[in-house]
mmCIF file of C-alpha atoms in Angstrom:
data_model
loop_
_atom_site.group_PDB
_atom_site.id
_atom_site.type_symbol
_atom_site.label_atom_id
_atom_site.label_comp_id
_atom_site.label_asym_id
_atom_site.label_seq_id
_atom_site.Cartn_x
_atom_site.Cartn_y
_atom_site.Cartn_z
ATOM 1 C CA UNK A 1 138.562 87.915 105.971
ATOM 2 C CA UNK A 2 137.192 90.899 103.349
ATOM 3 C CA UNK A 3 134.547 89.844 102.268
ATOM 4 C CA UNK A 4 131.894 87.148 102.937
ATOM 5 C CA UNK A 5 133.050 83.451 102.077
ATOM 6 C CA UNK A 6 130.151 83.264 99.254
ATOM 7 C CA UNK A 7 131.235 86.345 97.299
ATOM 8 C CA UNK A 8 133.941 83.972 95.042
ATOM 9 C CA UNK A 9 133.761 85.095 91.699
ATOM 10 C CA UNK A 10 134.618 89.278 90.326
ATOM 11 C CA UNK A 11 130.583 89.193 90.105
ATOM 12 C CA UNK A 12 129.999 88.517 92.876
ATOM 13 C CA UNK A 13 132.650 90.635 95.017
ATOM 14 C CA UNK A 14 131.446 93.284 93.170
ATOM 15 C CA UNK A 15 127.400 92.845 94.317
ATOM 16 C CA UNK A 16 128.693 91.745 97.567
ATOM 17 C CA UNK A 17 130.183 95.073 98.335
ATOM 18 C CA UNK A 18 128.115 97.597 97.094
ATOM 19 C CA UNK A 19 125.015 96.652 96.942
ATOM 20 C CA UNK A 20 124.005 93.111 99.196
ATOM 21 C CA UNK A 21 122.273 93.558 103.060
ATOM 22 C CA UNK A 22 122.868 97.580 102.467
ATOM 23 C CA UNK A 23 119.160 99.017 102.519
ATOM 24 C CA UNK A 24 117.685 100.090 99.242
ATOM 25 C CA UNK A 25 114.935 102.517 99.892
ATOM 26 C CA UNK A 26 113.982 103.217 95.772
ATOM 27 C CA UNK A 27 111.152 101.489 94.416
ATOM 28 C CA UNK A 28 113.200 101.081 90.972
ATOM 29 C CA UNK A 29 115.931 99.529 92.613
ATOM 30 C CA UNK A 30 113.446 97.179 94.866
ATOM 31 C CA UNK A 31 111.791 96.117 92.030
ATOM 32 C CA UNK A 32 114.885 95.046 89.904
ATOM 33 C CA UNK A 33 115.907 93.243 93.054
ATOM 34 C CA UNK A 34 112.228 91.125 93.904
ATOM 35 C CA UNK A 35 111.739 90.384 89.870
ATOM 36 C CA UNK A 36 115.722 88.997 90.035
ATOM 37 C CA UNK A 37 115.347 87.155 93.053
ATOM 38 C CA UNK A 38 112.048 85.156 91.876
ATOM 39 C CA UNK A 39 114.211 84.568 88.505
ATOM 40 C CA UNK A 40 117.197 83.316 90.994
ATOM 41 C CA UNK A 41 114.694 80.674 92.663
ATOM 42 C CA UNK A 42 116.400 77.181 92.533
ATOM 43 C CA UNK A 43 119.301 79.146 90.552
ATOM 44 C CA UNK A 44 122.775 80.542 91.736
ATOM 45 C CA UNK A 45 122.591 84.368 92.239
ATOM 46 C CA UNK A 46 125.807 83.885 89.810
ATOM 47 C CA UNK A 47 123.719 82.984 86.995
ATOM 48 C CA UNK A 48 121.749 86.220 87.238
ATOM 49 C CA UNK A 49 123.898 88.329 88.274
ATOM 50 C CA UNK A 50 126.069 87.846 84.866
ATOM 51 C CA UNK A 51 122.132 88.026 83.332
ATOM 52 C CA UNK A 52 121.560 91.025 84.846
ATOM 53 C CA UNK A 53 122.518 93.262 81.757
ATOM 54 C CA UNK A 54 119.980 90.986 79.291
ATOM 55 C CA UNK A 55 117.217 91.362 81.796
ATOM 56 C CA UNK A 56 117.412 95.491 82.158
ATOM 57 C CA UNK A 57 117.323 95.358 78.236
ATOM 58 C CA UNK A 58 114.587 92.994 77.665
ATOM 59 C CA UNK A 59 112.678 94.368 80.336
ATOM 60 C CA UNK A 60 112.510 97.999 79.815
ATOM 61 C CA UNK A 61 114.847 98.797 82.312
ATOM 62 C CA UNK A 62 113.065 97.222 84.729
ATOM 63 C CA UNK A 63 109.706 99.850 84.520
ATOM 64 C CA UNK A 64 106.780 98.275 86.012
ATOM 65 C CA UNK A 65 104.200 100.746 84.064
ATOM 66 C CA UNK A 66 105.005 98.697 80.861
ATOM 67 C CA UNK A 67 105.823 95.446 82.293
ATOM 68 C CA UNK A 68 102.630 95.251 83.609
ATOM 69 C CA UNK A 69 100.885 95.146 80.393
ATOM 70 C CA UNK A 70 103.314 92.300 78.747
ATOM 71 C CA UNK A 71 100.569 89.817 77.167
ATOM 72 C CA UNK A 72 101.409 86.130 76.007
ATOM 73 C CA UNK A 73 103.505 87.688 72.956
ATOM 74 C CA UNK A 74 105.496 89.481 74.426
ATOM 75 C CA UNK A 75 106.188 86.460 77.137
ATOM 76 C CA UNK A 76 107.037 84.205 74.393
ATOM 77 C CA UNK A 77 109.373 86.508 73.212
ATOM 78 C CA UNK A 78 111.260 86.896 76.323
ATOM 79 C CA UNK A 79 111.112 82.983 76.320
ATOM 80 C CA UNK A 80 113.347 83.091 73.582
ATOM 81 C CA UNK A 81 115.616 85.373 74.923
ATOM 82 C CA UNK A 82 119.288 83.259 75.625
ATOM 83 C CA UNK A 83 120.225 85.778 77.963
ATOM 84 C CA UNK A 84 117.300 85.051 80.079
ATOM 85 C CA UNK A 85 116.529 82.379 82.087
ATOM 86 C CA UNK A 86 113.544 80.739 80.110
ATOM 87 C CA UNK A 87 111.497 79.244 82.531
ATOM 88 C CA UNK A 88 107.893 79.352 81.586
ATOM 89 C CA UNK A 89 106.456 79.659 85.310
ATOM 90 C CA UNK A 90 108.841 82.286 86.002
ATOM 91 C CA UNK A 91 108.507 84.447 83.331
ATOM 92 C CA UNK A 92 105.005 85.166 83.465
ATOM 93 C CA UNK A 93 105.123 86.181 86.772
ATOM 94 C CA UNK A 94 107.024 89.137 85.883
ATOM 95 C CA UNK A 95 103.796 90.980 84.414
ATOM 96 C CA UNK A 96 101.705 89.739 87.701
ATOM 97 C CA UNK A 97 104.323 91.035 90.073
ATOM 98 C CA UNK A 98 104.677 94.108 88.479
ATOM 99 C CA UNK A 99 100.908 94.891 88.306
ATOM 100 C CA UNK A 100 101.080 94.024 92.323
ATOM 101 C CA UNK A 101 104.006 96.120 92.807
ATOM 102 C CA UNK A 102 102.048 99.077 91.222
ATOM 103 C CA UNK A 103 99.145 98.364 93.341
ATOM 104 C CA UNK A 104 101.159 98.207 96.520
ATOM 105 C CA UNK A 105 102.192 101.213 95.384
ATOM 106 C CA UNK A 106 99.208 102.794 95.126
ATOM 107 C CA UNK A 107 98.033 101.462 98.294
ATOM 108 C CA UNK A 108 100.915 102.904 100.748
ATOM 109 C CA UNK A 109 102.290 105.531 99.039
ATOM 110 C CA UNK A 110 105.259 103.573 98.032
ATOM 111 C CA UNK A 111 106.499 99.763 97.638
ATOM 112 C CA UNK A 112 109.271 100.839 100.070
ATOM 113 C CA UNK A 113 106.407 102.089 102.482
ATOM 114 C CA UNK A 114 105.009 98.784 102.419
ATOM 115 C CA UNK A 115 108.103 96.733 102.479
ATOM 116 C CA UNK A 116 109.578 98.593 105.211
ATOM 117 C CA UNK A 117 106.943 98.337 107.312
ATOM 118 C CA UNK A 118 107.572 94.876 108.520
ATOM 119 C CA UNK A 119 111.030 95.373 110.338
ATOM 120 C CA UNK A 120 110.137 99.462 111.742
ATOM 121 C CA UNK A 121 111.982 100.632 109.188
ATOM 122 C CA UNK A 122 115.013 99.395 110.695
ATOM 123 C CA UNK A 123 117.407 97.232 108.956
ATOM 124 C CA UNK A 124 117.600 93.519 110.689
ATOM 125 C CA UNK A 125 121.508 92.832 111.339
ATOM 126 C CA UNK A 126 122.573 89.231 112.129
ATOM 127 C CA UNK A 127 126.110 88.115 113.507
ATOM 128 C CA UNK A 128 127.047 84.718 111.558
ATOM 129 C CA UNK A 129 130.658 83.585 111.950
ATOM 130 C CA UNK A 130 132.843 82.645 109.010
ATOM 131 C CA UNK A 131 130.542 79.212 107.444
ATOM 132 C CA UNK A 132 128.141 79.040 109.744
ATOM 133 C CA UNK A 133 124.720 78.750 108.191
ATOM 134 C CA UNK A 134 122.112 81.786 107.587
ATOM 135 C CA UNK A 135 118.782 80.958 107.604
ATOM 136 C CA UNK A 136 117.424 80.349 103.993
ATOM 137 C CA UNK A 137 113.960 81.321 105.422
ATOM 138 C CA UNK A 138 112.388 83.263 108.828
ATOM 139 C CA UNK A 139 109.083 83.755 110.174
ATOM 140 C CA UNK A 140 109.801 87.015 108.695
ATOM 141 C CA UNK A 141 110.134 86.138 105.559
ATOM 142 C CA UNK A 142 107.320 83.676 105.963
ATOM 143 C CA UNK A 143 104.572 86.694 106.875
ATOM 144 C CA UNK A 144 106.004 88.769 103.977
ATOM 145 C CA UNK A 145 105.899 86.124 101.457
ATOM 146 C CA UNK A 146 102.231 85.258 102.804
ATOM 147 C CA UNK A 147 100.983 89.146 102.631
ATOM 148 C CA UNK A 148 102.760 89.689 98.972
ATOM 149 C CA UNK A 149 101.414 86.462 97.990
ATOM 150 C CA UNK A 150 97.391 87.881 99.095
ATOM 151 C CA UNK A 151 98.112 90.687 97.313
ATOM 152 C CA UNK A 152 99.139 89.216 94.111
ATOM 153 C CA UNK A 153 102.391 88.584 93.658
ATOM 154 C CA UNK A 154 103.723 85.046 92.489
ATOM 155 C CA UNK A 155 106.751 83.106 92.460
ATOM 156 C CA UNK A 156 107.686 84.497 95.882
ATOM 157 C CA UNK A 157 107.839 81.855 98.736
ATOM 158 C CA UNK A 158 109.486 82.241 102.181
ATOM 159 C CA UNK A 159 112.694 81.079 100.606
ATOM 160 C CA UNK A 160 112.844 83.657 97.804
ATOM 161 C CA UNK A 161 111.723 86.590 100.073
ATOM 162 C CA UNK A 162 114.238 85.610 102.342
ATOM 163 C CA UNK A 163 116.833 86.497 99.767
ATOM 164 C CA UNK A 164 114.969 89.179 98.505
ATOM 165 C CA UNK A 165 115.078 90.669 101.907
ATOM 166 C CA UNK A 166 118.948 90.138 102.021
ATOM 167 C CA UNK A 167 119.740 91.654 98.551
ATOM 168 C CA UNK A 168 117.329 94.973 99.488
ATOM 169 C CA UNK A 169 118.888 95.424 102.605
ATOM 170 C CA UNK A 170 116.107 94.789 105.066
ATOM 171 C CA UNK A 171 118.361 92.110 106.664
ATOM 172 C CA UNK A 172 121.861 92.184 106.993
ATOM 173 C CA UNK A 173 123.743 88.983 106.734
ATOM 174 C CA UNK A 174 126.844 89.340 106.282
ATOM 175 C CA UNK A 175 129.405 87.309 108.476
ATOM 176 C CA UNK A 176 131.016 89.146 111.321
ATOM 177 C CA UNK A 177 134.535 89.112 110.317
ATOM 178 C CA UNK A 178 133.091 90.974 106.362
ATOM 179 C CA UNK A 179 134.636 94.411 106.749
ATOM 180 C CA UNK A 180 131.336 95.096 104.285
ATOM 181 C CA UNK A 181 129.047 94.110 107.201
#
């Protein structure tokens, strides 16, 4: 086997191999991935990966500085957007998280500071054969989403941080026969 059984589609190969479980230390890049993955709740990672483009354009490039200051307009707006996924809930927690993100910031020096923190600084690597089922949450992800949560973010659960944790590289999933792994 290349790659893992869930990369399918050119998409997906693509994020599969350079950029999913391998450990993003950047704040830019950490944010793009936590305001994707609460978009991606209850969605395939498909759907907004092949978004991905609309969402750096419509959202600054991803820069939490302006985000933070998006007001009901400019959330309407984005509601419009069809290359978006226009879900009401979702959407305005974009502005919230990226308020908390700056404040996290502020707080430890760095979002990956804070992130990092909760596995040493040490990327998590699980062995899971060829179909056999990762966990869609941890305690792990459970105590992350609970902290972010007290600090203000919204929209991320166990389930989502889970994933987020995945796509930033904080835990490494992929199966053990992935030469990507």
């Amino acid at each position: 086997m290349e790659r893992c059984a869930w990369a399918k589609s050119d998409l997906d190969k693509q994020y599969h191999d350079q950029e999913w479980g391998k450990p993003h230390h950047e704040d830019a890049a950490l944010f793009e991935l936590l305001i994707l993955e609460t978009m991606q709740a209850g969605l395939s990672w498909s759907t907004i990966l092949a978004k991905r483009e609309n969402y750096r354009a419509a959202l600054e490039g991803f820069d939490p500085v302006k985000i933070q200051y998006y007001d009901q307009t400019k959330i309407e707006e984005l509601l419009l957007n069809p290359g978006l996924v226009r879900n009401k809930l979702k959407m305005y927690s974009i502005p919230k998280n990226a308020a908390a993100f700056l404040a996290v910031q502020k707080e430890y020096g760095s979002f990956d500071a804070y992130l990092w923190s909760f596995v040493g600084y040490q990327t998590i690597v699980n062995f899971y054969e060829e179909g056999e089922k990762t966990p869609i949450k941890t305690a792990l992800s459970e105590k992350i989403a609970k902290d972010m949560k007290k600090k203000g973010f919204s929209f991320i659960g166990p389930v989502t941080c889970y994933a987020f944790l995945q796509a930033a590289g904080l835990i490494n999933d992929h199966e053990s026969a992935c030469r990507f792994k």
